[in-house]
CSV table of C-alpha atoms and ligand atoms in Angstrom, one decimal:
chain,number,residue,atom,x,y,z
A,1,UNK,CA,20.8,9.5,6.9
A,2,UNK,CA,20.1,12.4,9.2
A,3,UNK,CA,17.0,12.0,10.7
A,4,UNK,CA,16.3,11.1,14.4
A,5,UNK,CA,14.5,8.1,15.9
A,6,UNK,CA,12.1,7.2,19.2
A,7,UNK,CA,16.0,6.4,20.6
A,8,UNK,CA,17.3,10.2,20.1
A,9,UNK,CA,14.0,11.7,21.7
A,10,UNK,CA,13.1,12.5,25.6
A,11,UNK,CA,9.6,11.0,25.9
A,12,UNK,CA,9.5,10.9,29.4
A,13,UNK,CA,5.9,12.6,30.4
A,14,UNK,CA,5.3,13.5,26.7
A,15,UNK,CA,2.1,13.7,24.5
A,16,UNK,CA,3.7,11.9,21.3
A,17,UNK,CA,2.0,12.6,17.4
A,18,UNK,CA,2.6,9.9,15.4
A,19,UNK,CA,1.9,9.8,11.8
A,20,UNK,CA,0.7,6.6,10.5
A,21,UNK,CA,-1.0,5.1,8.1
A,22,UNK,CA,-4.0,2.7,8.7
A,23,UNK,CA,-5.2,3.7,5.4
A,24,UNK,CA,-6.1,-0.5,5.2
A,25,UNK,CA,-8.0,-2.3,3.1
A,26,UNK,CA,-12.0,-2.9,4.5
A,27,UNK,CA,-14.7,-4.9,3.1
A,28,UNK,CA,-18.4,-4.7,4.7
A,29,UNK,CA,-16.9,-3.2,7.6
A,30,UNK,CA,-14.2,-5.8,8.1
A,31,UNK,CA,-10.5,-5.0,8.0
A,32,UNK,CA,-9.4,-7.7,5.1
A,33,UNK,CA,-5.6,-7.0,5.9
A,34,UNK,CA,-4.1,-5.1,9.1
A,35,UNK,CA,-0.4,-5.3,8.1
A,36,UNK,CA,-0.5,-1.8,8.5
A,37,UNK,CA,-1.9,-2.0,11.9
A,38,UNK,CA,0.2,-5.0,13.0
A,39,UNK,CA,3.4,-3.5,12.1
A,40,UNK,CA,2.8,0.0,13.9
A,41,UNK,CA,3.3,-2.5,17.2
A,42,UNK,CA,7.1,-1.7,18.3
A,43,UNK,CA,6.4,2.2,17.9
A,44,UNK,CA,3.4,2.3,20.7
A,45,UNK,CA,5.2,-0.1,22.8
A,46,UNK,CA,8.5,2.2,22.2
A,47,UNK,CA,6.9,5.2,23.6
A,48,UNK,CA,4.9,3.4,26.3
A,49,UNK,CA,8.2,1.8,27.0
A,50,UNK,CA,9.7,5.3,27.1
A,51,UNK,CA,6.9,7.2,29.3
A,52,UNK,CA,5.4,8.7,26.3
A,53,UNK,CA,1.9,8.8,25.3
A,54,UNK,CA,1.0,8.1,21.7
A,55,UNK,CA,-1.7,9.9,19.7
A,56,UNK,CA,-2.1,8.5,16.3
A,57,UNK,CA,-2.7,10.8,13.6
A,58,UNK,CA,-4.0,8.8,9.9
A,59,UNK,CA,-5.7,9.8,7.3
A,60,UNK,CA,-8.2,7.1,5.5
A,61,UNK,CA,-9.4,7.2,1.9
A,62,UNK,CA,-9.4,9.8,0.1
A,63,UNK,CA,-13.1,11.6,1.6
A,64,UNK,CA,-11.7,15.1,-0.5
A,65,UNK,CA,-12.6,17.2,2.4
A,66,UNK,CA,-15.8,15.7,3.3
A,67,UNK,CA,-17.0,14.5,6.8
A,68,UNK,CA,-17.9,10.7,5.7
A,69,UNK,CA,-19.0,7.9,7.9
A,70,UNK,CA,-17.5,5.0,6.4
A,71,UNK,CA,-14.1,6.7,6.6
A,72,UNK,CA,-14.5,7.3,9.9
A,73,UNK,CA,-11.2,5.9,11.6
A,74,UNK,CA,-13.2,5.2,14.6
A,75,UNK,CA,-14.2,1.8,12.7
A,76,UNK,CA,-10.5,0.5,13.4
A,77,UNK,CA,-10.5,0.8,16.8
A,78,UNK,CA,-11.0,-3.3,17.7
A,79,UNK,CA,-8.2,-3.8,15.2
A,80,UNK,CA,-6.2,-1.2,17.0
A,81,UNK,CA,-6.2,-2.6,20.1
A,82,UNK,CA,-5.9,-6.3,19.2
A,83,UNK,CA,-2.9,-5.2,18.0
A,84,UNK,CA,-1.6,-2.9,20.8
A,85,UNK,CA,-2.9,-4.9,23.2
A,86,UNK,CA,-3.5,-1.7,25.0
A,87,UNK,CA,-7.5,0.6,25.4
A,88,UNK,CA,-7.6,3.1,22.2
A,89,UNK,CA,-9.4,6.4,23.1
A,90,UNK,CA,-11.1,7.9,20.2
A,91,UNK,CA,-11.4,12.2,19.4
A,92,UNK,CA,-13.8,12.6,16.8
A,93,UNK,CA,-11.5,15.3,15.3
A,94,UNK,CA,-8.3,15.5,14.6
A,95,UNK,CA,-7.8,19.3,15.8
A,96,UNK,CA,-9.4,21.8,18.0
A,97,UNK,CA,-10.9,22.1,21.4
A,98,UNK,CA,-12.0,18.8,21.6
A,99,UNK,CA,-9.0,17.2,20.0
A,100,UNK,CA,-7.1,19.3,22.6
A,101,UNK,CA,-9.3,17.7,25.4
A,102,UNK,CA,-8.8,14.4,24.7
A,103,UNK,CA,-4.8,14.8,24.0
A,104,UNK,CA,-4.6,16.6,27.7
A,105,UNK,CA,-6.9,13.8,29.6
A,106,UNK,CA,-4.9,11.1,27.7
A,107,UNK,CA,-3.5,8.5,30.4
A,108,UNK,CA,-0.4,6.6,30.3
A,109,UNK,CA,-0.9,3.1,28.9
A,110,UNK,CA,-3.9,4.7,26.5
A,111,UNK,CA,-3.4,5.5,23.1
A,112,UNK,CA,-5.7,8.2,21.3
A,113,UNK,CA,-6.9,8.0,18.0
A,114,UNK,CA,-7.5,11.0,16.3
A,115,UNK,CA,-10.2,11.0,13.5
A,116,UNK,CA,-9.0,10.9,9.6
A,117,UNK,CA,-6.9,13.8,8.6
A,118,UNK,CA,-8.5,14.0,5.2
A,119,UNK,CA,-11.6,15.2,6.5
A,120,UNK,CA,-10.0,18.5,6.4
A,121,UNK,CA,-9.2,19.3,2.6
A,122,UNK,CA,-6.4,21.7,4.0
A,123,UNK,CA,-4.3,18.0,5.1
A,124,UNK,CA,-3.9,17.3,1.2
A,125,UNK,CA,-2.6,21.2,0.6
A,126,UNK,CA,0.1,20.5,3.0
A,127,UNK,CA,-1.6,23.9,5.0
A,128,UNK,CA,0.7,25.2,7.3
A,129,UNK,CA,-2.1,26.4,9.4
A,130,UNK,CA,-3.8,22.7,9.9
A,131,UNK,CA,-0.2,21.9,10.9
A,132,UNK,CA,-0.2,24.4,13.8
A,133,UNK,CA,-3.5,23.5,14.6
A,134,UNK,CA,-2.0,19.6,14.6
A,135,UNK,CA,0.9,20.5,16.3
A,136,UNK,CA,-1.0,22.3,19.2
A,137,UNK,CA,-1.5,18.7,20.3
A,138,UNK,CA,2.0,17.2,21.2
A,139,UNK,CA,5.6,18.0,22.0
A,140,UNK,CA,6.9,15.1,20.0
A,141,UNK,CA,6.3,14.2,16.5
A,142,UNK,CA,6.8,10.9,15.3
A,143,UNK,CA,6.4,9.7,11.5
A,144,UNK,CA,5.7,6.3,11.1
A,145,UNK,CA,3.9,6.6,7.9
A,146,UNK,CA,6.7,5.4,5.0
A,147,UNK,CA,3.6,4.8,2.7
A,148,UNK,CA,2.2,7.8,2.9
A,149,UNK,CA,5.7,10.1,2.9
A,150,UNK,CA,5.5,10.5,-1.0
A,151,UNK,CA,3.1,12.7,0.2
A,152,UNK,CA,3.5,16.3,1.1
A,153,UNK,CA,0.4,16.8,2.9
A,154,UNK,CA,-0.2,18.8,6.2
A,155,UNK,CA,0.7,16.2,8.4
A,156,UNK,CA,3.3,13.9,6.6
A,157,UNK,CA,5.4,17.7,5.8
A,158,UNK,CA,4.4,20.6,7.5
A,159,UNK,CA,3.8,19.2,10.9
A,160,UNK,CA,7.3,17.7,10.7
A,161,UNK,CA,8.9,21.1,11.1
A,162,UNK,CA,7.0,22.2,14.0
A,163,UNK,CA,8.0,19.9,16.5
A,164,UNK,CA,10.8,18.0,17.5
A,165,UNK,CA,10.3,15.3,15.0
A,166,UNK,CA,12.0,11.5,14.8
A,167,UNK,CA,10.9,8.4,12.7
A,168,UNK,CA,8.8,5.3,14.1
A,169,UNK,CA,10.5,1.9,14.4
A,170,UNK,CA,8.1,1.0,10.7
A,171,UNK,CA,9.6,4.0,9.4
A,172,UNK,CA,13.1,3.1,10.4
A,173,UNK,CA,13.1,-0.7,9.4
A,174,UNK,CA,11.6,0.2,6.1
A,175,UNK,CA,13.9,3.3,5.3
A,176,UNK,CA,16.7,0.8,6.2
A,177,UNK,CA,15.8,-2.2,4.2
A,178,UNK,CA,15.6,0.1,1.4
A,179,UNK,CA,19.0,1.8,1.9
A,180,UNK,CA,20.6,-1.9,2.0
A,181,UNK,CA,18.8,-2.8,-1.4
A,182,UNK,CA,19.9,0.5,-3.4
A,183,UNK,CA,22.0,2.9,-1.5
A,184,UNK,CA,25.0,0.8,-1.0
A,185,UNK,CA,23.5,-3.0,-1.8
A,186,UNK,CA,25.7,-6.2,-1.6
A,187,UNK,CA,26.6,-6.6,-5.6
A,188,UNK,CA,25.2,-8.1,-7.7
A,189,UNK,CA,22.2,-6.7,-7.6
A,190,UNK,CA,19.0,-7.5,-9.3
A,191,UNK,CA,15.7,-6.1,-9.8
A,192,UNK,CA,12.2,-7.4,-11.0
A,193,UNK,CA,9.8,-5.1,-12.5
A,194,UNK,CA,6.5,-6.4,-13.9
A,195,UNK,CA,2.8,-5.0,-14.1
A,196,UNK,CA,0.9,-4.4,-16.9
A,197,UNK,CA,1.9,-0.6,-18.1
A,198,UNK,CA,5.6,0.1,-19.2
A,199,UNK,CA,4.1,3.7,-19.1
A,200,UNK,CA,3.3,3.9,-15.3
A,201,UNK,CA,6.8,2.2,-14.5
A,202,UNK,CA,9.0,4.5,-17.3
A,203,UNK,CA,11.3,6.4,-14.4
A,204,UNK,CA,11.1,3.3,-12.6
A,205,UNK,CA,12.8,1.1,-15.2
A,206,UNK,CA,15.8,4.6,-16.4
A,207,UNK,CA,16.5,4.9,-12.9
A,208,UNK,CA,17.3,1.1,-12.3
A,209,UNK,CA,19.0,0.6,-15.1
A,210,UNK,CA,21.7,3.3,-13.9
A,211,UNK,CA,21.5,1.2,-10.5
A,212,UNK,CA,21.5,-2.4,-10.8
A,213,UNK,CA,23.0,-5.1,-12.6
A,214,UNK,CA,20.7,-7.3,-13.9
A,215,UNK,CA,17.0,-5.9,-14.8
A,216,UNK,CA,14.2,-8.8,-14.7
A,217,UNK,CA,10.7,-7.7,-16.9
A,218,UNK,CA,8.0,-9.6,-16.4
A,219,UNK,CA,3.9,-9.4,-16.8
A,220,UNK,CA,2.2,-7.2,-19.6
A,221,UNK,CA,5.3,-4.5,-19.5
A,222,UNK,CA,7.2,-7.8,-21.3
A,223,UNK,CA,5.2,-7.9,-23.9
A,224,UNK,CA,5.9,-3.8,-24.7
A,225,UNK,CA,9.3,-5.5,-25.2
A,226,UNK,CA,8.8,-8.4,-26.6
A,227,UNK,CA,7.1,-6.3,-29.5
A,228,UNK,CA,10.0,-3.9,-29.6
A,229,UNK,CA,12.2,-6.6,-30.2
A,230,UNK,CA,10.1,-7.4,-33.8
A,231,UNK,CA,8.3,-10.5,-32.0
A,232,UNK,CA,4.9,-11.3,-32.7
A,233,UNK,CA,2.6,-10.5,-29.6
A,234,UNK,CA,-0.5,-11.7,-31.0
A,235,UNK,CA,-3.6,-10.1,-29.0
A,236,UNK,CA,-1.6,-9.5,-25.7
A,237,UNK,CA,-1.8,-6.7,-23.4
A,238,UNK,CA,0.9,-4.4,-24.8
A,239,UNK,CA,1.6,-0.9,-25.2
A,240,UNK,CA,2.1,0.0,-28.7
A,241,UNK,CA,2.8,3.5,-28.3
A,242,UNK,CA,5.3,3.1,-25.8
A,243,UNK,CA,8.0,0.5,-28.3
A,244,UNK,CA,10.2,3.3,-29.0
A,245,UNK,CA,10.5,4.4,-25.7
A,246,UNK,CA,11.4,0.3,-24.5
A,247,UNK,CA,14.1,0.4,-27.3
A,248,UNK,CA,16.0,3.3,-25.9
A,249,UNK,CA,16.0,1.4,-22.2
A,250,UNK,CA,17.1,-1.5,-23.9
A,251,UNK,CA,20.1,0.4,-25.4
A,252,UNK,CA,20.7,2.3,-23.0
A,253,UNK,CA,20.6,-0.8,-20.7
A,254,UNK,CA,23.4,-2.3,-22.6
A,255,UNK,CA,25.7,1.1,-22.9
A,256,UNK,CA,25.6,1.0,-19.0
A,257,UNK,CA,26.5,-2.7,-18.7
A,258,UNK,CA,22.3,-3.9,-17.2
A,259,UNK,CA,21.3,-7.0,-18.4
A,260,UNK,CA,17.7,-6.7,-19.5
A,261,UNK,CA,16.1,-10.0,-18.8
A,262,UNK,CA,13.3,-10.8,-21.1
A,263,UNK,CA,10.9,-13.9,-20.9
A,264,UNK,CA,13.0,-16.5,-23.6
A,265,UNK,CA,9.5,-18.6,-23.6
A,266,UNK,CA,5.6,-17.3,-23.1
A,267,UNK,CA,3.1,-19.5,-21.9
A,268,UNK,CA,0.2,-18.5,-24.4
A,269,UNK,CA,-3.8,-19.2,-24.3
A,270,UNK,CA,-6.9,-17.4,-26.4
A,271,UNK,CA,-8.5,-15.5,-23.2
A,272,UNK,CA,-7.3,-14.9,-19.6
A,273,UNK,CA,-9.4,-17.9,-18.0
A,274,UNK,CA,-8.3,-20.8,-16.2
A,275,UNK,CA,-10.1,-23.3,-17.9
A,276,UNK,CA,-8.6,-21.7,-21.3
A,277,UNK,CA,-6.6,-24.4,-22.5
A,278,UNK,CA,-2.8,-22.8,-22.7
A,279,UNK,CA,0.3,-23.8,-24.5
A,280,UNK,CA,4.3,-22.8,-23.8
A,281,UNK,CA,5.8,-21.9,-27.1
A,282,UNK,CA,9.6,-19.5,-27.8
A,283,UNK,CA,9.1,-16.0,-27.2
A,284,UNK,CA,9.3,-14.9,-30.9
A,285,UNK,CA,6.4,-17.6,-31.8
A,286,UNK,CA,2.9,-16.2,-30.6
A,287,UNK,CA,0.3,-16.8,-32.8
A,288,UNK,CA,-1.6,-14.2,-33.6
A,289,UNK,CA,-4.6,-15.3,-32.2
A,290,UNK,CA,-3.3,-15.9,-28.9
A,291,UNK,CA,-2.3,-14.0,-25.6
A,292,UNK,CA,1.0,-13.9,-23.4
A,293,UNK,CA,0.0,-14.8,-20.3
A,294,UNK,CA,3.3,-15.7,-18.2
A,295,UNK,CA,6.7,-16.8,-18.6
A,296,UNK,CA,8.1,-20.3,-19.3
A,297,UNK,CA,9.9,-22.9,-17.6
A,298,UNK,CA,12.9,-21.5,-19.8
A,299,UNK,CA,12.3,-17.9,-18.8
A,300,UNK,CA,11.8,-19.6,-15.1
A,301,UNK,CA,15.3,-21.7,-15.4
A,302,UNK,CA,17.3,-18.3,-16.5
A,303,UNK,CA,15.3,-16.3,-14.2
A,304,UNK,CA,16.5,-18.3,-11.2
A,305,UNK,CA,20.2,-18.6,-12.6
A,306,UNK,CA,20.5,-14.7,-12.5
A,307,UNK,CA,19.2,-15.0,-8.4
A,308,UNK,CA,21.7,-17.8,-7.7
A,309,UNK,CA,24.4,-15.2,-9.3
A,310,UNK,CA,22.8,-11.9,-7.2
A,311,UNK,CA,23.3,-10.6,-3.6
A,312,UNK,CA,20.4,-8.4,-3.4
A,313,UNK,CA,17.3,-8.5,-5.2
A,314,UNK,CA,14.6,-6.1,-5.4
A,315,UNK,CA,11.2,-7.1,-6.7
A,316,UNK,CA,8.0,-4.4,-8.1
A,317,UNK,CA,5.3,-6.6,-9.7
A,318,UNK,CA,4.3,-9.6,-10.8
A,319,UNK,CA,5.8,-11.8,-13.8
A,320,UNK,CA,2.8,-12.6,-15.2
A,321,UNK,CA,-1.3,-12.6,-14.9
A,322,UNK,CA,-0.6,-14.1,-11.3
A,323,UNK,CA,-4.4,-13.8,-10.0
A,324,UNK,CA,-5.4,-16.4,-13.0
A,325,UNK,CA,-4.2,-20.4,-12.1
A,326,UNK,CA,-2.1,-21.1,-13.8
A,327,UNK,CA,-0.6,-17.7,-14.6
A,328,UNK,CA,1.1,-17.5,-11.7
A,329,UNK,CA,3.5,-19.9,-12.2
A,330,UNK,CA,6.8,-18.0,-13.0
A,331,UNK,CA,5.8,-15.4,-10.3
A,332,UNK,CA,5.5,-18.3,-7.5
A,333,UNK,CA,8.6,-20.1,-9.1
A,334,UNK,CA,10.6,-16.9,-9.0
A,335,UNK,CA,9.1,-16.1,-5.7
A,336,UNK,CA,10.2,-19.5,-3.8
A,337,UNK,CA,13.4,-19.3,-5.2
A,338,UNK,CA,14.3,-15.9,-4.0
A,339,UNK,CA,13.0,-16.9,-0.4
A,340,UNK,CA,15.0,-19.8,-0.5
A,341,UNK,CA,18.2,-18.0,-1.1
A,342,UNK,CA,17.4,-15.6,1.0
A,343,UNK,CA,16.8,-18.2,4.0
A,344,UNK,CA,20.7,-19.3,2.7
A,345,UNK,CA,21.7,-16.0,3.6
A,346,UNK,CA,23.1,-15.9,0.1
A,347,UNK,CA,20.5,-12.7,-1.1
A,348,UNK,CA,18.9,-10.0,0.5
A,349,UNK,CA,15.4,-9.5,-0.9
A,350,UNK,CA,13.2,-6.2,-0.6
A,351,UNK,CA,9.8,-6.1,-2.4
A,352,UNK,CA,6.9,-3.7,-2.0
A,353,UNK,CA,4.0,-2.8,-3.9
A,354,UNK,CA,0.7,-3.9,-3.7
A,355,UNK,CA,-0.3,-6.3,-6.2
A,356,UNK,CA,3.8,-7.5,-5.3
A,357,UNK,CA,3.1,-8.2,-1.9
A,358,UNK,CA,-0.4,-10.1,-2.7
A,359,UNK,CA,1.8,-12.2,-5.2
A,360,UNK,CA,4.2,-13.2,-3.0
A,361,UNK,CA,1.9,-13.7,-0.2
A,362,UNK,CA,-0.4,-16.0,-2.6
A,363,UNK,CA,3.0,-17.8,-3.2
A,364,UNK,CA,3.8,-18.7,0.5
A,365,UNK,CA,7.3,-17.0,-0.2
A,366,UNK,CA,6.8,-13.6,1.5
A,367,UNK,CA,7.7,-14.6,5.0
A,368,UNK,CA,11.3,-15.5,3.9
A,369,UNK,CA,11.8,-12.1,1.8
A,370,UNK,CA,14.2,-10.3,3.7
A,371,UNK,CA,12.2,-7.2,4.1
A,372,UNK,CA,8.3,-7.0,2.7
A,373,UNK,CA,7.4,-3.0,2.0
A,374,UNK,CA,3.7,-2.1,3.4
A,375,UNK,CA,3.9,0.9,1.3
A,376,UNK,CA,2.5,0.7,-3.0
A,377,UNK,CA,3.3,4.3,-4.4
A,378,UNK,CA,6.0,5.7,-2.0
A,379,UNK,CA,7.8,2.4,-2.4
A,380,UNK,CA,7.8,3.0,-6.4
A,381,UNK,CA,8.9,6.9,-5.7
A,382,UNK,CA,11.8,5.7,-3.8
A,383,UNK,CA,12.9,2.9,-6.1
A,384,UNK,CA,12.4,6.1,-9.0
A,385,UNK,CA,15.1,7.4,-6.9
A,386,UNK,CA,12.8,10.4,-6.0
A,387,UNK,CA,13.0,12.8,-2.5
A,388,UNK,CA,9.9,11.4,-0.6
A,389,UNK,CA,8.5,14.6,1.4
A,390,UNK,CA,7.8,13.5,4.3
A,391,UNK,CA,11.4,11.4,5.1
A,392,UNK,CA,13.0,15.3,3.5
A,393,UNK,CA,11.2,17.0,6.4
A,394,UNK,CA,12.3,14.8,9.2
A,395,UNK,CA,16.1,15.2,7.7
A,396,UNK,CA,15.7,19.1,7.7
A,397,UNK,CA,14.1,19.1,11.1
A,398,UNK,CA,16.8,16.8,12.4
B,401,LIG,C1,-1.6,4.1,0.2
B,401,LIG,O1,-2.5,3.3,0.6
B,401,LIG,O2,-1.0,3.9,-0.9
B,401,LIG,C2,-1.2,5.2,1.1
B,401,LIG,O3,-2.0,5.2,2.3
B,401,LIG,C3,-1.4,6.6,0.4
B,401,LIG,O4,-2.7,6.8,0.1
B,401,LIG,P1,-3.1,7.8,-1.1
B,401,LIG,O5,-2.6,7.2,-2.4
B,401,LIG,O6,-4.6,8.0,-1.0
B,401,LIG,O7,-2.3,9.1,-0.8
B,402,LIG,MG1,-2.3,4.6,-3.2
């Protein structure tokens, strides 16, 4: 990989722009989950370290354009510098003279926050222009955003290009992790893919099955298959329209030498409810009455048996209707297992995605995953084996 990090960069006296992305998750004005924040912790201390001076550049939401109050970043500063543990100086725009003011009075030791990108519908055009106007800022630019760089906006892209550019230490760890899981993994490897839509996931399940060795298919996307196969689904959540298409990647699977892992038992119940009262029956067996909810101990057992066999695993959704007790029993089975291997140093285990991340959190196995992903849709683009803009720019700049 080409591009440049915080170690390749003079910083010494420098005004630094770093991309990130506190695009976090708030209720009633309370942050619910700073990850995001937390984990932005070894870049500021990097460029403090380094005599730099950080100026955080985010966007927040998705305000179209529009000046909005409740996706004013300005709301994040406590969170910001709990995390930093150092003051957070706010501009109240992201370019322009008074931008510029507060980017030339910065002190060393401060960081500046610079208001939500979005507010300017040029960001989401990737406008060259708002990139110059961005760029007037700083000497260095920084992109610590992974979750945002399957976006090519204005300053994920553009701004890249202008400046001598470098990834963050988020960045870097997560753009590592990810080259050890598919770019040259420890063999076998294995994948789980669940969520509810084969359809949103299609380019996600023909790459992998070009790319790993065992393919694990859990959660509604199952049932797709299940159905293709000629079993009874009953009322499940399926996609009927898409059987055809789940045929092709099961052949195609096979002529490229991926074992498809299907659930070989369903753990069935009338309505998605945890009082409902549930039974486990053989895959081919649901009534018709009745909805697949998760996958059985036998799915569970064989499931496990293909980690104890793997070297790298890498994990995108759910196995079943995890936010339902007790649906969430092959996901936290799976879960535990793959952290325990991995604590034996016998797997590497990368997983991202959002509902994935709240599953294994729920399941007490995420701290023992070898690498955790903060980013949802540039974490699928990148297992779709897709060019993510804004890590293309920084190799072209470097
Ligand atoms: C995310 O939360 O997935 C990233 O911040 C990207 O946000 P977006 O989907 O609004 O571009
Ligand atoms: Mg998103």
């Amino acid at each position: 990989m080409a591009w440049k990090t915080l170690d390749d960069m003079d910083l010494e006296g420098k005004r630094v722009l770093v991309r990130v992305d506190i695009n976090v998750p708030v209720v009633d004005g309370m942050v619910t989950d700073s990850t995001r924040i937390r984990r932005l912790k070894p870049t500021v201390r990097d460029i403090f370290a380094a005599g730099g001076k950080p100026m955080l550049l985010s966007h927040f939401g998705r305000p179209a354009g529009e000046r909005r109050a409740n996706l004013s970043l300005q709301q994040l500063i406590p969170t910001l510098e709990r995390a930093f543990e150092a003051p957070v100086v706010f501009a109240a725009d992201c370019i322009g003279p008074a931008a510029e003011a507060a980017a030339n009075a910065l002190a060393p030791g401060q960081v500046l926050l610079l208001e939500n990108t979005r507010f300017h519908g040029e960001e989401t055009k990737n406008d060259p222009d708002l990139a110059k106007a961005m760029a007037r800022l700083g000497e260095v630019y920084c992109n610590d955003a992974f979750s945002a760089a399957h976006r090519a906006h204005s300053s994920t892209e553009a701004l890249a290009r202008l400046l001598p550019a470098c990834v963050g230490r988020l960045m870097q760890v997560e753009l590592e992790a990810l080259e050890a899981a598919l770019g040259d993994p420890r063999r076998p490897v294995t994948a789980v893919v669940g969520g509810a839509k084969v359809s949103s996931k299609l380019e996600l399940l023909s790459n992998l099955i070009t790319r790993v060795d065992n393919l694990i298919i859990g959660g509604g996307m199952a049932n797709t298959f299940l159905a293709a196969k000629g079993f009874p689904i009953g009322i499940s959540l399926a996609e009927r329209l898409m059987m055809d298409t789940a045929n092709e990647i099961m052949q195609r699977a096979t002529e490229l030498g991926c074992t498809i892992v299907l659930p070989s038992d369903i753990v069935v119940a009338h309505k998605l409810d945890s009082d409902a009262p549930y039974e486990t029956l053989p895959a081919d067996q649901c009534p018709d009455d009745a909805m697949i909810l998760d996958a059985g101990p036998d799915s569970i057992d064989r499931i496990t048996k293909v980690f104890e066999d793997s070297r790298t695993l890498i994990w995108n959704g759910p196995l079943g209707a995890f936010e339902v007790e007790p649906f969430d029993t092959a996901t936290n089975a799976a879960a535990l297992k793959a952290a325990a291997l991995t604590r034996a140093g016998q797997l590497t285990s990368v997983a991202g995605g959002g509902d994935t991340v709240s599953a294994l959190n729920a399941s007490g196995a995420g701290n023992d995953f070898s690498y955790i992903s903060t980013a949802g849709g540039a974490f699928l683009e990148w297992m779709e084996g897709k060019t993510l803009p804004g890590v293309a720019a920084l190799n072209d700049a470097a």
